[in-house]
Coordinates of C-alpha atoms (C1' of nucleotides) in Angstrom, one line a residue:
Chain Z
X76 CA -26.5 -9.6 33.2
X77 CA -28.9 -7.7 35.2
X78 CA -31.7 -9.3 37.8
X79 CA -34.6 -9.6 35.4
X80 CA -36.8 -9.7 38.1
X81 CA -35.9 -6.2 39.4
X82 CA -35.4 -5.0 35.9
X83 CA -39.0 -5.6 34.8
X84 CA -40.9 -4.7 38.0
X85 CA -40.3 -1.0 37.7
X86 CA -43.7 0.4 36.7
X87 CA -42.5 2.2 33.2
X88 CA -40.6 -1.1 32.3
X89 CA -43.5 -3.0 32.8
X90 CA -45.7 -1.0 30.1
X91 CA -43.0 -1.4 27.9
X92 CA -42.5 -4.9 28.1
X93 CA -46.3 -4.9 27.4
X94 CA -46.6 -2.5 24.3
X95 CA -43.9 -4.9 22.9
X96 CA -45.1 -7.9 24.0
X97 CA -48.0 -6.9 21.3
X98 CA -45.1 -6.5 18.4
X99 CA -42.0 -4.0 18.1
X100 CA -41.7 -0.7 18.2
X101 CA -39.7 2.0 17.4
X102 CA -38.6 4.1 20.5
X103 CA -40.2 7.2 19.0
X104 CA -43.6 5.1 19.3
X105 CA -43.1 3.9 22.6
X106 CA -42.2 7.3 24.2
X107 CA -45.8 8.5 23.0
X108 CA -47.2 6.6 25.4
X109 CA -45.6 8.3 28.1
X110 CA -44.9 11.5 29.7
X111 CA -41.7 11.0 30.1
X112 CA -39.6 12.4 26.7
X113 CA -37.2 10.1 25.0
X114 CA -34.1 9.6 26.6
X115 CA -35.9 8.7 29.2
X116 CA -37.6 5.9 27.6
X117 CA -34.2 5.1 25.4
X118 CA -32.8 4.8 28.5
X119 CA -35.7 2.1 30.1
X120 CA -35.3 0.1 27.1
X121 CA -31.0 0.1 27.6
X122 CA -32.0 -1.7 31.1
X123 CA -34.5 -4.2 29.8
X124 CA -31.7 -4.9 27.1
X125 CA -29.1 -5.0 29.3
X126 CA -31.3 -8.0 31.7
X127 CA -31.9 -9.3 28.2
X128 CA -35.3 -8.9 27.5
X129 CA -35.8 -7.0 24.3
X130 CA -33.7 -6.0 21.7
X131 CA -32.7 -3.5 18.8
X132 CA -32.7 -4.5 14.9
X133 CA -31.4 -1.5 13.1
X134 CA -33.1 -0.9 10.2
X135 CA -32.1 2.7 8.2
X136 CA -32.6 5.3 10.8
X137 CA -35.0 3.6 12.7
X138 CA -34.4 0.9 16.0
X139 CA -37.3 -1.7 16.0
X140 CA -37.4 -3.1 19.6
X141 CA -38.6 -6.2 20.2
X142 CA -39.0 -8.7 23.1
X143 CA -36.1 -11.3 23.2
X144 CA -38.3 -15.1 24.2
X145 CA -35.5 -16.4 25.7
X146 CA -35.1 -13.3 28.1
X147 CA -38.8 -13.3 28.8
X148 CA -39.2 -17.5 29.6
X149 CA -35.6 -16.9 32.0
X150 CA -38.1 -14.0 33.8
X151 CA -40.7 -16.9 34.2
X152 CA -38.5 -19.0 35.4
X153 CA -37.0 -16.2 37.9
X154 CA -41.2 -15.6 38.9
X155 CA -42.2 -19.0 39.2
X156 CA -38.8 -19.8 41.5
X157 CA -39.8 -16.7 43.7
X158 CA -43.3 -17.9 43.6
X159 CA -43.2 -21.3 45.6
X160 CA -45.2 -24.0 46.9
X161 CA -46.1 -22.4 49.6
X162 CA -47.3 -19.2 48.6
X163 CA -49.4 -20.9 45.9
X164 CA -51.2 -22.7 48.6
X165 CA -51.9 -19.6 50.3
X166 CA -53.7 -17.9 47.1
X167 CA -55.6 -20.9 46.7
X168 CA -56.7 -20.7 50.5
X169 CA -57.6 -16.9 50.3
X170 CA -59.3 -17.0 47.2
X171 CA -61.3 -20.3 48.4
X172 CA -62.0 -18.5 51.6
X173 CA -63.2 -15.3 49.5
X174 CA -66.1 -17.2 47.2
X175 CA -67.3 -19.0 50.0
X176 CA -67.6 -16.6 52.8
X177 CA -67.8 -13.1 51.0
X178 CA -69.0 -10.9 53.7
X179 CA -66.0 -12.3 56.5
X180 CA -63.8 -9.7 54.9
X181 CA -63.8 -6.8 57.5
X182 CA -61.6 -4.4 56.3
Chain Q
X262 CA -51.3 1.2 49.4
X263 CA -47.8 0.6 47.6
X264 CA -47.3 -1.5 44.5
X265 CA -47.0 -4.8 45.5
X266 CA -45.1 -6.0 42.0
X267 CA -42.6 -3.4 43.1
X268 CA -42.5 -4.0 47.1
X269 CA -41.7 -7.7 45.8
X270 CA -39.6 -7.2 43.6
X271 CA -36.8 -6.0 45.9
X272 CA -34.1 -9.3 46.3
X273 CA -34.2 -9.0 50.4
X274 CA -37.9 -8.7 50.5
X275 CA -38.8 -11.6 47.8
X276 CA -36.5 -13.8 50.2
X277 CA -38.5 -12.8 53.2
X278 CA -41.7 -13.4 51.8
X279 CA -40.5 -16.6 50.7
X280 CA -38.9 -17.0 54.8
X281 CA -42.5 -16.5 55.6
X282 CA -44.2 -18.3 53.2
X283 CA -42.8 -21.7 55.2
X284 CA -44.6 -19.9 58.2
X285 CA -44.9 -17.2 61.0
X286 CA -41.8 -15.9 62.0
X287 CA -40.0 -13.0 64.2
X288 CA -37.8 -10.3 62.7
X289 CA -34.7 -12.0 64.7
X290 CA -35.2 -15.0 63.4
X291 CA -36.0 -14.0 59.9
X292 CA -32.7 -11.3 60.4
X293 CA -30.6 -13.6 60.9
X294 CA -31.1 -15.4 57.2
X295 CA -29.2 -12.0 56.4
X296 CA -26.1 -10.1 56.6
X297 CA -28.2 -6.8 57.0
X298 CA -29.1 -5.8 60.8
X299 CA -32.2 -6.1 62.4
X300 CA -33.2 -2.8 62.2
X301 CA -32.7 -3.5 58.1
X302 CA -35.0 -6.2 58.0
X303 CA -37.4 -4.7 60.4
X304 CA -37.8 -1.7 57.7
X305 CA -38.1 -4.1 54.9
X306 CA -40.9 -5.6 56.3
X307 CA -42.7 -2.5 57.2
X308 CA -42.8 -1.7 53.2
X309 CA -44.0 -5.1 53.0
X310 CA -46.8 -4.6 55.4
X311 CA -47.5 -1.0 53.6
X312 CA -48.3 -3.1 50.2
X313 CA -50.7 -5.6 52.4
X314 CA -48.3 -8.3 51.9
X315 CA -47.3 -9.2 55.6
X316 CA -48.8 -8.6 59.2
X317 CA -47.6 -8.5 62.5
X318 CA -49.2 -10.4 65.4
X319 CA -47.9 -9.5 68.9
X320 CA -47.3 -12.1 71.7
X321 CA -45.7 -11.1 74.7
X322 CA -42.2 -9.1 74.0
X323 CA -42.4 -11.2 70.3
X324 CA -43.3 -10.1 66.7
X325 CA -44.5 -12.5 64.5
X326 CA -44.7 -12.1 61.1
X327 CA -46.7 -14.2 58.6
X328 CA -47.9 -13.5 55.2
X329 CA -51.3 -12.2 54.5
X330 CA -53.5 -14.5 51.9
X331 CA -55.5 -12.0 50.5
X332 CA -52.0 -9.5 50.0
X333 CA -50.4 -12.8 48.1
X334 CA -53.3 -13.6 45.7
X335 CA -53.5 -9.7 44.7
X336 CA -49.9 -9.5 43.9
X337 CA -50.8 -12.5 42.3
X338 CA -53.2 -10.6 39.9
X339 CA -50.2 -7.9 39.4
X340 CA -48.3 -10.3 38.0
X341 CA -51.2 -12.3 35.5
X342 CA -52.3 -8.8 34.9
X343 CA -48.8 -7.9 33.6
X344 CA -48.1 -11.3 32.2
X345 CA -50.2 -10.4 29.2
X346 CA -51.2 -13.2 26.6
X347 CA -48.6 -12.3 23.9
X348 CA -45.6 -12.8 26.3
X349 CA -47.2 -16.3 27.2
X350 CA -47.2 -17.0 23.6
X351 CA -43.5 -16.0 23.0
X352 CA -42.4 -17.8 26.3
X353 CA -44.4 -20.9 24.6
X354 CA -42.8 -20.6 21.3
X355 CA -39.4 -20.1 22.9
X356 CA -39.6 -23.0 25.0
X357 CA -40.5 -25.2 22.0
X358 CA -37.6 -23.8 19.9
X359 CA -35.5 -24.7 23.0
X360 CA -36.9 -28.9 23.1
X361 CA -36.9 -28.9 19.2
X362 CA -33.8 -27.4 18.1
X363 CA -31.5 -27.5 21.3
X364 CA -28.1 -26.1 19.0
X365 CA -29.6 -23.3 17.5
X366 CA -28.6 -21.5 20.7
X367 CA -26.1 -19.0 18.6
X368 CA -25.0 -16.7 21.2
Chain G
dC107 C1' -37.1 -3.2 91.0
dG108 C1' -33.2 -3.7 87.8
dA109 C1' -31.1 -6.2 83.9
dA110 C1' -31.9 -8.4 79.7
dT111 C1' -34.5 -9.3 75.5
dA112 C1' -37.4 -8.1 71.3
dG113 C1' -38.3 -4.9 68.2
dG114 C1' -40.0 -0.3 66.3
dT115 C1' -38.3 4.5 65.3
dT116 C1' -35.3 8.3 64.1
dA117 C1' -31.5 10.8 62.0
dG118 C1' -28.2 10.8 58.8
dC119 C1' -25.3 8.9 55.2
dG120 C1' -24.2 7.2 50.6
dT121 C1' -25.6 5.3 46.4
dG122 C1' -28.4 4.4 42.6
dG123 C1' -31.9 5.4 39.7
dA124 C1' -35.2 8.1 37.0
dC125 C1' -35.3 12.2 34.7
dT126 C1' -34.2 16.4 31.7
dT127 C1' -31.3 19.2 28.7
dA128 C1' -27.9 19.3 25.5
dC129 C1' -25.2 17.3 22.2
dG130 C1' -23.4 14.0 18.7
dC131 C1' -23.9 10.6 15.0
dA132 C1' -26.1 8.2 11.4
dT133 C1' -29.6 8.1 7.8
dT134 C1' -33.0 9.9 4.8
dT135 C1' -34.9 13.5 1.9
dG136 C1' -35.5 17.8 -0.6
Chain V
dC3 C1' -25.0 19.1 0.1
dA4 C1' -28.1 20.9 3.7
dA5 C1' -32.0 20.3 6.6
dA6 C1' -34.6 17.1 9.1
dT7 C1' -35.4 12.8 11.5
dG8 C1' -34.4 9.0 14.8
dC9 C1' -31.9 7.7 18.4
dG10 C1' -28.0 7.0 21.6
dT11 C1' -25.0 9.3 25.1
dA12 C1' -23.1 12.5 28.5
dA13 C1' -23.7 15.6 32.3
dG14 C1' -26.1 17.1 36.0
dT15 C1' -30.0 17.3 39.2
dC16 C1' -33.1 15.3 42.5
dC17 C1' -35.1 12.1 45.3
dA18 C1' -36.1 7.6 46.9
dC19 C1' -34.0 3.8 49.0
dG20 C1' -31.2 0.7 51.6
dC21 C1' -28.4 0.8 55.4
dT22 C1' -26.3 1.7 60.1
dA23 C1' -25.9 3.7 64.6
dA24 C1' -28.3 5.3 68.4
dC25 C1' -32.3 5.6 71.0
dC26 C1' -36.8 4.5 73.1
dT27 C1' -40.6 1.4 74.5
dA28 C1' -42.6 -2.8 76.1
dT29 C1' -42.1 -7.3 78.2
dT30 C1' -40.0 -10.9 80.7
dC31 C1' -37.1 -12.7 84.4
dG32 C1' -33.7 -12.8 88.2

DNA sequence: CGAATAGGTTAGCGTGGACTTACGCATTTG
DNA sequence: CAAATGCGTAAGTCCACGCTAACCTATTCG
């Protein structure tokens, strides 16, 4: 099984994991929110299958995708191991630092 | 500036920020966490600086690395952006499912 | 000053990934 | 049954990417 992580970062994947996120989708649908043509898109979904995170029902000539919530809690867990005590500490210090001294941000 | 969700995303690059997370480092010592050379590592973090993620302080013939705050907390708001309300409501219902009916996992 | 250390830069290579075009297969519909 | 629809797959192209080897610069130390 592919790196879930890697799988879902890519910018395309990421609006796809979205629009079904909101319910599934045929790939027809999906595609028409992109420029890219269909294969293309068919192709995007084979790799979010393959690293588990959606899936196909067949249903007469049509393939509803939808988001697999197993798949997507594993890709939590992979984004909350990557995101670790330390780093959290560091958001919390930069955005603290932001609200209370606006203007100390030269660029 | 690059995506930061995607400059992230990449396996050697998550561990690095996480190596720097813990604190400032040099390329040698973070290189040697890895079987890639130096001048590997030294690339890697260059995309990393490109996204705002990591800067370079110079002292004498060193380089140390160390994470920038404000870079973390806006890949930070990649990720909540992209982590949209409906998957946070399948993760929640999948992670119930999980606790309530543990042998329903059918493979 | 010359050797050694730390590290950025370049050129070039190989692979993978994103994409399109073309095709094949199932299913529905007239 | 024939045309049309929905979609996966194969083949081929192109480019970005990760990597190494080689080189160059800056700094420290004998």
């Amino acid at each position: 099984m592919a790196d879930a992580f890697s799988a879902a970062a890519e910018p395309t994947r990421r609006r796809l994991l979205q629009l079904l996120a909101a319910g599934p989708k045929t790939v027809s649908e999906l595609a028409e929110h992109f420029t890219a043509t269909r294969p293309a898109i068919s192709q995007h979904l084979a790799v979010l299958a393959d690293a588990g995170l959606v899936t196909a029902r067949k249903e007469g000539r049509h393939r509803h995708y939808s988001v697999v919530p197993a798949g997507i809690a594993q890709l939590r867990a992979e984004i909350d191991r990557f995101w670790s005590t330390e780093l959290e500490l560091l958001v919390a210090d930069a955005t603290k630092r932001a609200t209370t001294h606006p203007e100390e941000h030269h660029s």
